[in-house]
Amino acid sequence: MKRLLALLAASLLVGCSAYHLGGPKPAFRNIEVAPIRNSTARTGTHAVLHSKIIEALAGDPRVKVGPGEARLEAEVTRYQRDGFTTKTGDAYAFTSYRVSFEVRCTLTTDGGKRVLFKDRVFRATTTLQNAGDPVAEELSVAPTLFADIASQIRQAATTAW
């Protein structure tokens, strides 16, 4: 019985020896986030997105944010707010909105010589219930949407190549 337990323990240790905290090693150690561009009519989005991307990347122990091997360029390319209602007779009285942002990113290394991904699109959508001040409510959902997009970007950027 002791031999069986020892054999089981040894096989578990050998099987887990290749595990690395945080996942596989990315293609770079340092990543620079270029200033975010905004080609939508929705102002103020670039600063929020930039901070959310920095937060997401800084939370990954495998990379450091700052000048170095990789450069991430991002642009907010689409903002959309679609009204919808649950009442069949209210064609123009929207009770809810679907708010979505689309961000297009390019990630390069080696001074721009190696492209890891180019013009890759990341999206996030949420439903906003109109309960008072729709402008303030819409502004309050943007950080959540950009946090979702930033998480998608971090995942794509740090995936093993």
XYZ file of N, CA and C in Angstrom:
483
model
N 0.821 -1.196 0.000
C 0.000 0.000 0.000
C 0.864 1.260 0.000
N 1.969 1.209 0.776
C 2.868 2.362 0.834
C 3.533 2.602 -0.524
N 3.855 1.513 -1.210
C 4.472 1.649 -2.530
C 3.490 2.269 -3.519
N 2.250 1.885 -3.428
C 1.227 2.427 -4.318
C 1.032 3.921 -4.076
N 1.000 4.321 -2.803
C 0.874 5.744 -2.472
C 2.101 6.529 -2.919
N 3.286 5.963 -2.753
C 4.514 6.621 -3.191
C 4.538 6.771 -4.706
N 4.102 5.717 -5.401
C 4.049 5.765 -6.862
C 3.040 6.808 -7.337
N 1.900 6.868 -6.690
C 0.880 7.864 -7.034
C 1.393 9.283 -6.789
N 2.032 9.512 -5.649
C 2.579 10.831 -5.326
C 3.657 11.234 -6.326
N 4.509 10.293 -6.688
C 5.575 10.589 -7.654
C 5.006 10.931 -9.023
N 3.971 10.208 -9.451
C 3.377 10.495 -10.762
C 2.689 11.856 -10.775
N 2.076 12.237 -9.662
C 1.457 13.569 -9.578
C 2.506 14.663 -9.644
N 3.609 14.475 -8.947
C 4.668 15.491 -8.964
C 5.286 15.628 -10.341
N 5.500 14.527 -11.014
C 6.072 14.566 -12.365
C 5.089 15.217 -13.322
N 3.820 14.905 -13.203
C 2.801 15.474 -14.084
C 2.642 16.966 -13.905
N 2.852 17.476 -12.715
C 2.681 18.906 -12.432
C 3.972 19.697 -12.579
N 5.077 19.040 -12.883
C 6.358 19.743 -12.933
C 6.442 20.741 -14.075
N 5.660 20.576 -15.118
C 5.703 21.494 -16.256
C 4.767 22.679 -16.085
N 4.014 22.720 -14.994
C 3.061 23.813 -14.779
C 3.803 25.110 -14.479
N 3.370 26.204 -15.116
C 3.923 27.525 -14.870
C 2.796 28.444 -14.458
N 2.990 29.166 -13.371
C 1.987 30.097 -12.893
C 1.710 31.164 -13.942
N 0.452 31.389 -14.273
C 0.079 32.425 -15.225
C -0.043 31.938 -16.658
N 0.261 30.706 -16.929
C 0.106 30.189 -18.280
C 1.410 30.180 -19.044
N 1.336 29.895 -20.353
C 2.551 29.816 -21.171
C 3.234 31.179 -21.301
N 4.498 31.123 -21.578
C 5.295 32.345 -21.703
C 4.906 33.100 -22.973
N 4.587 34.417 -22.851
C 4.262 35.204 -24.048
C 5.497 35.436 -24.926
N 5.281 35.981 -26.100
C 6.359 36.229 -27.062
C 7.192 37.453 -26.692
N 6.883 38.104 -25.585
C 7.591 39.310 -25.163
C 7.535 39.409 -23.648
N 8.403 40.230 -23.086
C 8.401 40.456 -21.632
C 7.849 41.837 -21.295
N 8.161 42.829 -22.113
C 7.692 44.203 -21.901
C 6.749 44.596 -23.034
N 5.696 45.324 -22.675
C 4.737 45.776 -23.678
C 4.424 47.250 -23.451
N 4.484 47.986 -24.523
C 4.149 49.414 -24.498
C 2.749 49.582 -25.084
N 1.930 50.360 -24.396
C 0.590 50.646 -24.895
C 0.612 52.060 -25.481
N 0.456 52.141 -26.794
C 0.453 53.443 -27.479
C -0.805 54.212 -27.085
N -0.785 55.535 -27.218
C -2.010 56.302 -26.954
C -3.169 55.781 -27.800
N -4.318 55.664 -27.178
C -5.499 55.117 -27.839
C -6.097 56.167 -28.770
N -6.448 55.743 -29.964
C -7.133 56.626 -30.912
C -8.636 56.390 -30.814
N -9.409 57.392 -31.159
C -10.860 57.275 -31.119
C -11.422 57.851 -32.410
N -12.035 57.017 -33.212
C -12.628 57.483 -34.470
C -14.153 57.506 -34.394
N -14.694 57.482 -33.179
C -16.145 57.544 -33.003
C -16.558 58.941 -32.571
N -17.847 59.173 -32.572
C -18.374 60.462 -32.104
C -18.455 60.518 -30.585
N -18.229 59.392 -29.916
C -18.302 59.325 -28.453
C -16.977 59.789 -27.872
N -16.965 60.959 -27.258
C -15.723 61.529 -26.729
C -15.384 60.921 -25.373
N -14.113 61.007 -25.011
C -13.652 60.569 -23.705
C -13.407 59.089 -23.559
N -13.599 58.335 -24.601
C -13.457 56.888 -24.481
C -11.996 56.444 -24.441
N -11.127 57.179 -25.094
C -9.736 56.742 -25.203
C -9.030 56.676 -23.852
N -9.290 57.632 -22.962
C -8.624 57.641 -21.660
C -9.075 56.466 -20.798
N -10.363 56.175 -20.809
C -10.887 55.055 -20.018
C -10.329 53.736 -20.540
N -10.347 53.557 -21.848
C -9.830 52.320 -22.430
C -8.347 52.154 -22.137
N -7.585 53.219 -22.274
C -6.140 53.153 -22.013
C -5.870 52.676 -20.587
N -6.568 53.250 -19.615
C -6.338 52.848 -18.225
C -6.766 51.405 -17.980
N -7.839 50.957 -18.607
C -8.294 49.572 -18.431
C -7.313 48.576 -19.061
N -6.729 48.923 -20.195
C -5.731 48.048 -20.821
C -4.493 47.951 -19.936
N -4.039 49.091 -19.408
C -2.875 49.101 -18.516
C -3.155 48.233 -17.291
N -4.337 48.385 -16.682
C -4.714 47.572 -15.520
C -4.695 46.088 -15.847
N -5.281 45.721 -16.977
C -5.359 44.311 -17.356
C -3.971 43.721 -17.582
N -3.106 44.447 -18.281
C -1.758 43.944 -18.547
C -0.908 43.929 -17.286
N -1.078 44.916 -16.430
C -0.299 44.974 -15.188
C -0.671 43.832 -14.245
N -1.867 43.295 -14.395
C -2.297 42.180 -13.561
C -1.727 40.835 -13.988
N -1.040 40.793 -15.113
C -0.440 39.555 -15.594
C 1.023 39.514 -15.147
N 1.409 38.547 -14.310
C 2.784 38.526 -13.793
C 3.846 38.198 -14.835
N 3.439 37.769 -16.015
C 4.407 37.387 -17.041
C 4.913 38.557 -17.862
N 4.240 39.698 -17.808
C 4.649 40.849 -18.620
C 4.737 42.100 -17.751
N 5.498 43.054 -18.251
C 5.614 44.366 -17.607
C 5.174 45.412 -18.610
N 4.441 46.403 -18.119
C 3.968 47.478 -18.980
C 5.034 48.559 -19.030
N 5.429 48.926 -20.237
C 6.437 49.957 -20.441
C 7.142 49.721 -21.761
N 7.991 50.651 -22.155
C 8.699 50.506 -23.431
C 9.522 49.224 -23.446
N 9.576 48.621 -24.589
C 10.345 47.389 -24.681
C 10.092 46.644 -25.953
N 9.887 45.358 -25.815
C 9.837 44.456 -26.958
C 8.568 44.565 -27.803
N 7.416 44.801 -27.173
C 6.147 44.780 -27.897
C 5.452 46.136 -27.814
N 4.617 46.400 -28.809
C 3.852 47.649 -28.852
C 2.417 47.323 -29.249
N 1.476 47.795 -28.431
C 0.061 47.599 -28.695
C -0.543 48.924 -29.121
N -1.159 48.924 -30.290
C -1.865 50.099 -30.788
C -3.341 49.761 -30.844
N -4.182 50.677 -30.358
C -5.622 50.414 -30.321
C -6.393 51.651 -30.760
N -7.544 51.388 -31.352
C -8.429 52.464 -31.794
C -9.874 52.058 -31.519
N -10.617 52.959 -30.887
C -12.051 52.737 -30.703
C -12.686 53.050 -32.048
N -13.191 52.020 -32.712
C -13.679 52.192 -34.083
C -15.194 52.226 -34.198
N -15.873 51.783 -33.137
C -17.322 51.766 -33.234
C -17.963 51.932 -31.865
N -18.942 52.797 -31.834
C -19.790 52.968 -30.665
C -21.220 52.901 -31.181
N -22.031 52.102 -30.531
C -23.405 51.972 -31.004
C -24.344 51.872 -29.811
N -25.453 52.580 -29.932
C -26.510 52.508 -28.923
C -27.820 52.282 -29.650
N -28.401 51.114 -29.430
C -29.656 50.749 -30.072
C -30.743 50.696 -29.014
N -31.816 51.422 -29.266
C -32.942 51.390 -28.347
C -33.867 50.239 -28.664
N -34.414 49.643 -27.619
C -35.424 48.619 -27.830
C -36.425 48.666 -26.684
N -37.569 48.163 -26.927
C -38.653 48.195 -25.954
C -39.299 46.832 -25.861
N -39.917 46.588 -24.738
C -40.613 45.312 -24.555
C -42.104 45.437 -24.799
N -42.577 46.656 -25.031
C -44.002 46.890 -25.264
C -44.244 47.076 -26.754
N -45.178 46.344 -27.299
C -45.409 46.383 -28.748
C -45.934 47.724 -29.226
N -46.637 48.489 -28.415
C -47.194 49.766 -28.841
C -46.252 50.940 -28.665
N -45.069 50.723 -28.075
C -44.120 51.819 -27.824
C -42.993 51.817 -28.843
N -43.292 52.231 -30.038
C -42.287 52.213 -31.098
C -41.190 53.255 -30.874
N -41.501 54.338 -30.172
C -40.504 55.406 -30.002
C -40.141 55.667 -28.544
N -40.741 54.962 -27.622
C -40.434 55.137 -26.202
C -39.571 53.967 -25.747
N -38.272 54.137 -25.841
C -37.361 53.051 -25.503
C -37.224 52.925 -23.987
N -37.312 51.703 -23.496
C -37.124 51.442 -22.074
C -35.734 50.896 -21.793
N -35.070 50.413 -22.815
C -33.735 49.843 -22.670
C -32.896 50.182 -23.900
N -31.589 50.124 -23.697
C -30.652 50.357 -24.797
C -29.598 49.257 -24.787
N -29.170 48.884 -25.943
C -28.025 47.991 -26.083
C -26.853 48.874 -26.488
N -25.858 48.933 -25.613
C -24.687 49.774 -25.831
C -23.505 48.862 -26.151
N -22.784 49.190 -27.230
C -21.632 48.365 -27.589
C -20.479 49.233 -28.082
N -19.278 48.746 -27.807
C -18.046 49.362 -28.299
C -17.265 48.306 -29.055
N -16.532 48.773 -30.053
C -15.656 47.910 -30.838
C -14.289 48.582 -30.894
N -13.253 47.809 -30.619
C -11.882 48.310 -30.596
C -11.048 47.450 -31.532
N -10.241 48.097 -32.354
C -9.377 47.402 -33.310
C -7.930 47.583 -32.831
N -7.194 46.467 -32.724
C -5.835 46.497 -32.165
C -4.816 45.847 -33.085
N -3.595 46.331 -32.961
C -2.447 45.734 -33.639
C -1.340 45.564 -32.607
N -0.741 44.386 -32.568
C 0.348 44.085 -31.641
C 1.568 43.674 -32.441
N 2.677 44.394 -32.224
C 3.918 44.102 -32.935
C 5.060 43.924 -31.940
N 6.096 43.234 -32.392
C 7.328 43.090 -31.611
C 8.507 43.397 -32.520
N 9.684 43.375 -31.946
C 10.932 43.597 -32.697
C 10.896 44.904 -33.481
N 10.449 45.972 -32.833
C 10.413 47.280 -33.481
C 9.431 47.362 -34.636
N 8.378 46.596 -34.597
C 7.368 46.614 -35.643
C 7.618 45.631 -36.766
N 8.714 44.887 -36.695
C 9.047 43.941 -37.763
C 8.199 42.675 -37.714
N 7.827 42.253 -36.518
C 7.035 41.029 -36.364
C 5.634 41.402 -35.883
N 4.644 41.029 -36.648
C 3.253 41.345 -36.314
C 2.616 40.112 -35.668
N 2.175 40.255 -34.421
C 1.516 39.147 -33.732
C 0.025 39.103 -34.076
N -0.603 40.269 -34.154
C -1.924 40.373 -34.756
C -2.126 41.785 -35.259
N -2.892 41.911 -36.340
C -3.104 43.198 -36.990
C -4.602 43.429 -37.174
N -5.053 44.601 -36.776
C -6.450 45.015 -36.924
C -7.428 43.977 -36.365
N -7.056 43.390 -35.257
C -7.949 42.420 -34.604
C -9.040 43.178 -33.852
N -10.265 42.715 -33.989
C -11.416 43.409 -33.421
C -11.825 42.765 -32.099
N -12.060 43.624 -31.111
C -12.548 43.201 -29.799
C -13.833 43.971 -29.528
N -14.849 43.263 -29.010
C -16.165 43.878 -28.798
C -16.686 43.578 -27.405
N -17.506 44.498 -26.922
C -18.247 44.270 -25.678
C -19.593 44.967 -25.800
N -20.614 44.308 -25.264
C -21.983 44.817 -25.344
C -22.665 44.627 -24.003
N -23.523 45.571 -23.649
C -24.333 45.447 -22.438
C -25.696 46.062 -22.685
N -26.627 45.730 -21.822
C -27.960 46.307 -21.898
C -28.102 47.332 -20.785
N -28.609 48.468 -21.143
C -28.766 49.580 -20.206
C -30.254 49.839 -20.014
N -30.708 49.755 -18.795
C -32.100 50.055 -18.466
C -32.213 51.549 -18.178
N -33.122 52.220 -18.844
C -33.320 53.650 -18.671
C -34.135 53.888 -17.393
N -33.461 54.333 -16.329
C -34.136 54.511 -15.047
C -34.064 55.951 -14.543
N -33.612 56.865 -15.331
C -33.490 58.243 -14.872
C -32.738 59.081 -15.879
N -31.473 59.302 -15.584
C -30.614 60.104 -16.445
C -29.878 59.169 -17.415
N -30.350 59.036 -18.666
C -29.737 58.065 -19.576
C -28.285 58.386 -19.928
N -27.927 59.666 -19.963
C -26.543 60.025 -20.299
C -25.602 59.573 -19.189
N -25.954 59.847 -17.941
C -25.114 59.433 -16.813
C -25.040 57.912 -16.707
N -26.170 57.251 -16.948
C -26.171 55.792 -16.891
C -25.300 55.196 -17.981
N -25.346 55.795 -19.161
C -24.526 55.294 -20.263
C -23.041 55.492 -19.974
N -22.693 56.629 -19.386
C -21.301 56.861 -19.014
C -20.829 55.863 -17.968
N -21.732 55.418 -17.110
C -21.347 54.491 -16.045
C -21.062 53.081 -16.563
N -21.609 52.699 -17.712
C -21.355 51.356 -18.236
C -20.083 51.281 -19.078
N -19.571 52.412 -19.542
C -18.379 52.398 -20.387
C -17.177 51.748 -19.696
N -16.868 52.070 -18.425
C -15.721 51.405 -17.788
C -15.862 49.882 -17.731
N -17.071 49.388 -17.509
C -17.286 47.941 -17.472
C -17.062 47.322 -18.846
N -17.573 47.969 -19.877
C -17.372 47.463 -21.238
C -15.898 47.480 -21.615
N -15.203 48.565 -21.275
C -13.782 48.653 -21.610
C -12.940 47.686 -20.785
N -13.360 47.368 -19.561
C -12.656 46.353 -18.775
C -12.785 44.988 -19.449
N -13.953 44.704 -19.992
C -14.164 43.455 -20.724
C -13.281 43.411 -21.969
N -13.251 44.503 -22.711
C -12.413 44.562 -23.917
C -10.937 44.452 -23.549
N -10.524 45.131 -22.490
C -9.123 45.076 -22.055
C -8.732 43.649 -21.660
N -9.637 42.933 -21.034
C -9.368 41.542 -20.674
C -9.202 40.679 -21.923
N -10.027 40.924 -22.927
C -9.899 40.195 -24.194
C -8.558 40.496 -24.865
N -8.159 41.763 -24.832
C -6.885 42.172 -25.439
C -5.713 41.525 -24.699
N -5.747 41.544 -23.356
C -4.671 40.916 -22.577
C -4.568 39.428 -22.908
N -5.710 38.771 -22.982
C -5.710 37.335 -23.299
C -5.096 37.090 -24.675
N -5.497 37.876 -25.654
C -4.960 37.697 -27.008
C -3.475 38.028 -27.083
N -3.050 39.057 -26.354
C -1.662 39.494 -26.421
C -0.718 38.535 -25.714
N -1.166 37.890 -24.655
C -0.268 37.041 -23.874
C -0.410 35.563 -24.174
N -1.254 35.223 -25.154
C -1.382 33.832 -25.561
C -0.100 33.392 -26.254
N 0.312 32.176 -26.013
C 1.561 31.679 -26.597
C 1.499 31.723 -28.115
N 2.555 32.188 -28.720
C 2.645 32.291 -30.180
C 3.531 31.185 -30.657
